[in-house]
Amino acid sequence: MIEEHNILISSVGGQGGVTLARILSTAALSQGLKVRVGETLGMAQRGGSVESHVRFGESIHSPLIPRGRSDVLLSLEPAEALRAVRYVGARTKVIMNTAPSLPISVLLGEATYPEIDEVVGKLRRIAGAVYSFDAVETARKAGAAEGMNIVVLGAYMSLIEQVLALPAVKEAISKTLPARYLQLNMKAFHAGMDKMKELLKYSQT
């Protein structure tokens, strides 16, 4: 029985964070888990911040994760991981895509973007573990250039093995995403699983 599992997905509009939340919640529901989903959107259609809260388990009543109580942070954009730090605590495992999606203010030279090492360092000071890699490049190498969010999903499944069943997640992917892109997304999913296994092996050496 799962009492409480909290996943926070931080992204910007267009990266597929909301789709990722839908896949996770669909998989959890198929296992008979009680699920709550909440979203906070900031001009998502224009590349604004998007936070998706996915919570499941017997002790879940609110759709929003309490401060410091996320079990997992899936960050599709590095700077957005910093925006989400209020939900990160010692129990949190962070999976972060390191390829930035630069806001207009940075592109125009009106603001600066944080160094990736700086982002990772700040997260490591407060989180239980941080796993960072270029999920955009991983998706591209798998032949699924638009499947960065599914790469991150695959990484989650390799890291958190005792919560959602692999068949349930694959079935949720097939139900949520267009059938014509299913094969490519499955390649992205398995590429993400393999990448996390590589990171875990490296962290143990």
Coordinates of C-alpha atoms in Angstrom, one line a residue:
M1 CA 0.0 0.0 0.0
I2 CA 1.3 3.5 -0.9
E3 CA 0.5 6.1 1.7
E4 CA 1.9 9.1 -0.1
H5 CA 4.0 9.8 -3.2
N6 CA 4.4 13.3 -4.4
I7 CA 5.8 14.2 -7.8
L8 CA 6.4 17.8 -8.8
I9 CA 6.9 18.5 -12.5
S10 CA 8.5 21.9 -13.3
S11 CA 8.6 23.1 -16.9
V12 CA 7.8 25.9 -19.2
G13 CA 4.9 26.0 -21.7
G14 CA 5.4 23.7 -24.7
Q15 CA 7.8 21.2 -23.0
G16 CA 5.1 18.7 -22.2
G17 CA 5.0 19.0 -18.4
V18 CA 1.2 18.8 -18.3
T19 CA 1.3 15.7 -20.6
L20 CA 3.8 14.1 -18.3
A21 CA 1.5 14.7 -15.4
R22 CA -1.4 13.1 -17.3
I23 CA 0.6 10.0 -18.0
L24 CA 1.7 9.6 -14.4
S25 CA -1.8 10.1 -13.0
T26 CA -3.3 7.7 -15.6
A27 CA -0.9 5.0 -14.7
A28 CA -1.6 5.5 -11.0
L29 CA -5.3 5.3 -11.5
S30 CA -5.0 2.1 -13.4
Q31 CA -3.3 0.6 -10.4
G32 CA -6.3 1.6 -8.2
L33 CA -4.4 4.4 -6.4
K34 CA -6.1 7.5 -5.1
V35 CA -4.8 10.4 -7.2
R36 CA -4.8 14.2 -6.9
V37 CA -3.4 16.5 -9.6
G38 CA -2.9 20.2 -9.4
E39 CA -1.4 22.7 -11.7
T40 CA -0.2 26.3 -11.5
L41 CA 0.3 28.0 -14.9
G42 CA 2.1 31.2 -15.7
M43 CA 1.3 32.2 -19.3
A44 CA 2.0 28.6 -20.3
Q45 CA 1.1 29.3 -24.0
R46 CA 4.0 31.7 -24.2
G47 CA 6.7 29.7 -22.5
G48 CA 5.8 30.7 -19.0
S49 CA 6.3 28.6 -15.9
V50 CA 4.2 25.5 -15.4
E51 CA 4.1 23.5 -12.2
S52 CA 2.2 20.2 -12.2
H53 CA 1.6 18.4 -8.9
V54 CA 0.9 14.7 -9.1
R55 CA 0.0 13.0 -5.8
F56 CA -1.2 9.5 -5.1
G57 CA -1.7 7.3 -2.1
E58 CA -4.0 6.6 0.8
S59 CA -3.1 9.7 2.7
I60 CA -3.5 12.2 -0.1
H61 CA -6.3 14.8 0.2
S62 CA -5.1 18.0 -1.3
P63 CA -4.0 18.4 -5.0
L64 CA -1.0 20.6 -4.1
I65 CA 2.2 19.3 -2.5
P66 CA 3.1 20.9 0.8
R67 CA 6.4 22.8 1.1
G68 CA 9.4 20.5 1.2
R69 CA 7.3 17.4 0.8
S70 CA 8.0 16.3 -2.8
D71 CA 9.4 12.8 -3.2
V72 CA 10.5 13.5 -6.7
L73 CA 11.1 16.7 -8.7
L74 CA 11.0 16.2 -12.4
S75 CA 12.4 19.4 -13.9
L76 CA 12.2 19.8 -17.7
E77 CA 14.0 23.1 -17.5
P78 CA 17.0 24.0 -15.2
A79 CA 15.9 27.5 -14.1
E80 CA 12.4 26.1 -13.3
A81 CA 14.0 23.7 -10.9
L82 CA 15.1 26.7 -8.9
R83 CA 11.6 28.1 -8.9
A84 CA 10.4 24.9 -7.4
V85 CA 12.9 24.7 -4.5
R86 CA 10.2 25.4 -1.9
Y87 CA 8.8 22.0 -2.6
V88 CA 12.2 20.3 -2.3
G89 CA 13.5 18.7 1.0
A90 CA 15.8 16.1 2.2
R91 CA 13.5 13.3 1.0
T92 CA 13.4 14.7 -2.6
K93 CA 15.1 13.0 -5.5
V94 CA 15.6 15.5 -8.4
I95 CA 15.7 14.5 -12.1
M96 CA 16.7 17.5 -14.1
N97 CA 17.1 18.2 -17.8
T98 CA 20.1 20.4 -18.2
A99 CA 19.2 21.8 -21.7
P100 CA 17.8 25.3 -21.0
S101 CA 14.8 27.0 -22.7
L102 CA 16.0 30.6 -22.6
P103 CA 13.3 33.2 -21.8
I104 CA 12.9 36.2 -24.0
S105 CA 14.5 38.5 -21.4
V106 CA 17.7 36.5 -21.6
L107 CA 17.6 36.4 -25.4
L108 CA 17.3 40.1 -25.5
G109 CA 20.1 40.6 -23.0
E110 CA 17.9 42.0 -20.3
A111 CA 18.6 39.2 -17.9
T112 CA 21.2 36.5 -17.2
Y113 CA 20.6 32.8 -17.1
P114 CA 22.1 30.9 -14.2
E115 CA 25.0 28.5 -14.8
I116 CA 23.9 24.9 -14.8
D117 CA 26.5 23.9 -12.3
E118 CA 25.1 26.6 -10.0
V119 CA 21.6 25.2 -10.3
V120 CA 22.8 21.7 -9.6
G121 CA 24.9 22.9 -6.6
K122 CA 21.9 24.7 -5.0
L123 CA 19.7 21.7 -5.5
R124 CA 22.2 19.3 -4.0
R125 CA 22.4 21.4 -0.8
I126 CA 18.7 20.8 -0.1
A127 CA 17.7 17.7 -1.9
G128 CA 18.3 14.1 -1.1
A129 CA 19.8 13.4 -4.5
V130 CA 20.2 15.1 -7.9
Y131 CA 20.4 13.4 -11.3
S132 CA 21.1 15.8 -14.1
F133 CA 21.6 15.2 -17.8
D134 CA 20.7 16.6 -21.2
A135 CA 17.4 15.0 -21.9
V136 CA 16.9 16.9 -25.1
E137 CA 20.1 15.4 -26.5
T138 CA 19.1 11.9 -25.2
A139 CA 15.7 12.2 -27.0
R140 CA 17.5 13.4 -30.2
K141 CA 19.8 10.4 -30.2
A142 CA 16.9 8.1 -29.7
G143 CA 15.3 9.6 -32.9
A144 CA 12.5 11.3 -30.9
A145 CA 13.6 14.9 -30.8
E146 CA 10.3 16.1 -29.3
G147 CA 10.2 13.4 -26.6
M148 CA 12.3 15.1 -23.9
N149 CA 9.5 14.8 -21.4
I150 CA 9.2 11.1 -22.1
V151 CA 12.9 10.7 -21.6
V152 CA 12.5 12.2 -18.1
L153 CA 9.6 9.8 -17.5
G154 CA 11.8 6.9 -18.4
A155 CA 14.5 8.2 -16.0
Y156 CA 12.0 8.4 -13.3
M157 CA 10.9 4.8 -13.8
S158 CA 14.5 3.6 -13.5
L159 CA 15.0 5.5 -10.3
I160 CA 11.7 4.9 -8.6
E161 CA 11.0 1.3 -9.2
Q162 CA 8.5 0.3 -6.4
V163 CA 5.7 2.9 -7.0
L164 CA 4.3 2.6 -10.5
A165 CA 4.4 -0.6 -12.5
L166 CA 6.2 -0.5 -15.8
P167 CA 3.3 -2.0 -17.8
A168 CA 0.9 0.5 -16.3
V169 CA 3.1 3.4 -17.4
K170 CA 3.6 2.1 -20.9
E171 CA -0.2 1.6 -21.2
A172 CA -0.7 5.2 -20.0
I173 CA 1.7 6.5 -22.6
S174 CA -0.2 4.7 -25.4
K175 CA -3.5 6.1 -24.1
T176 CA -2.2 9.6 -23.7
L177 CA 0.0 10.3 -26.7
P178 CA -1.0 10.2 -30.4
A179 CA -0.7 6.7 -31.9
R180 CA 1.4 7.8 -34.8
Y181 CA 4.1 9.0 -32.4
L182 CA 3.9 6.0 -30.0
Q183 CA 6.9 4.1 -31.4
L184 CA 9.2 7.2 -31.2
N185 CA 8.0 8.0 -27.7
M186 CA 8.7 4.4 -26.6
K187 CA 12.2 4.8 -27.9
A188 CA 12.6 8.0 -25.9
F189 CA 11.1 6.3 -22.8
H190 CA 13.6 3.5 -23.0
A191 CA 16.5 5.9 -23.7
G192 CA 15.6 7.7 -20.5
M193 CA 15.5 4.5 -18.5
D194 CA 19.0 3.5 -19.9
K195 CA 20.3 7.0 -19.1
M196 CA 19.3 6.8 -15.5
K197 CA 20.8 3.3 -15.1
E198 CA 24.0 4.8 -16.4
L199 CA 23.9 7.7 -13.9
L200 CA 23.2 5.3 -11.1
K201 CA 26.1 3.1 -12.1
Y202 CA 28.3 6.1 -12.3
S203 CA 27.3 7.4 -8.8
Q204 CA 28.2 4.0 -7.3
T205 CA 31.7 4.0 -8.6

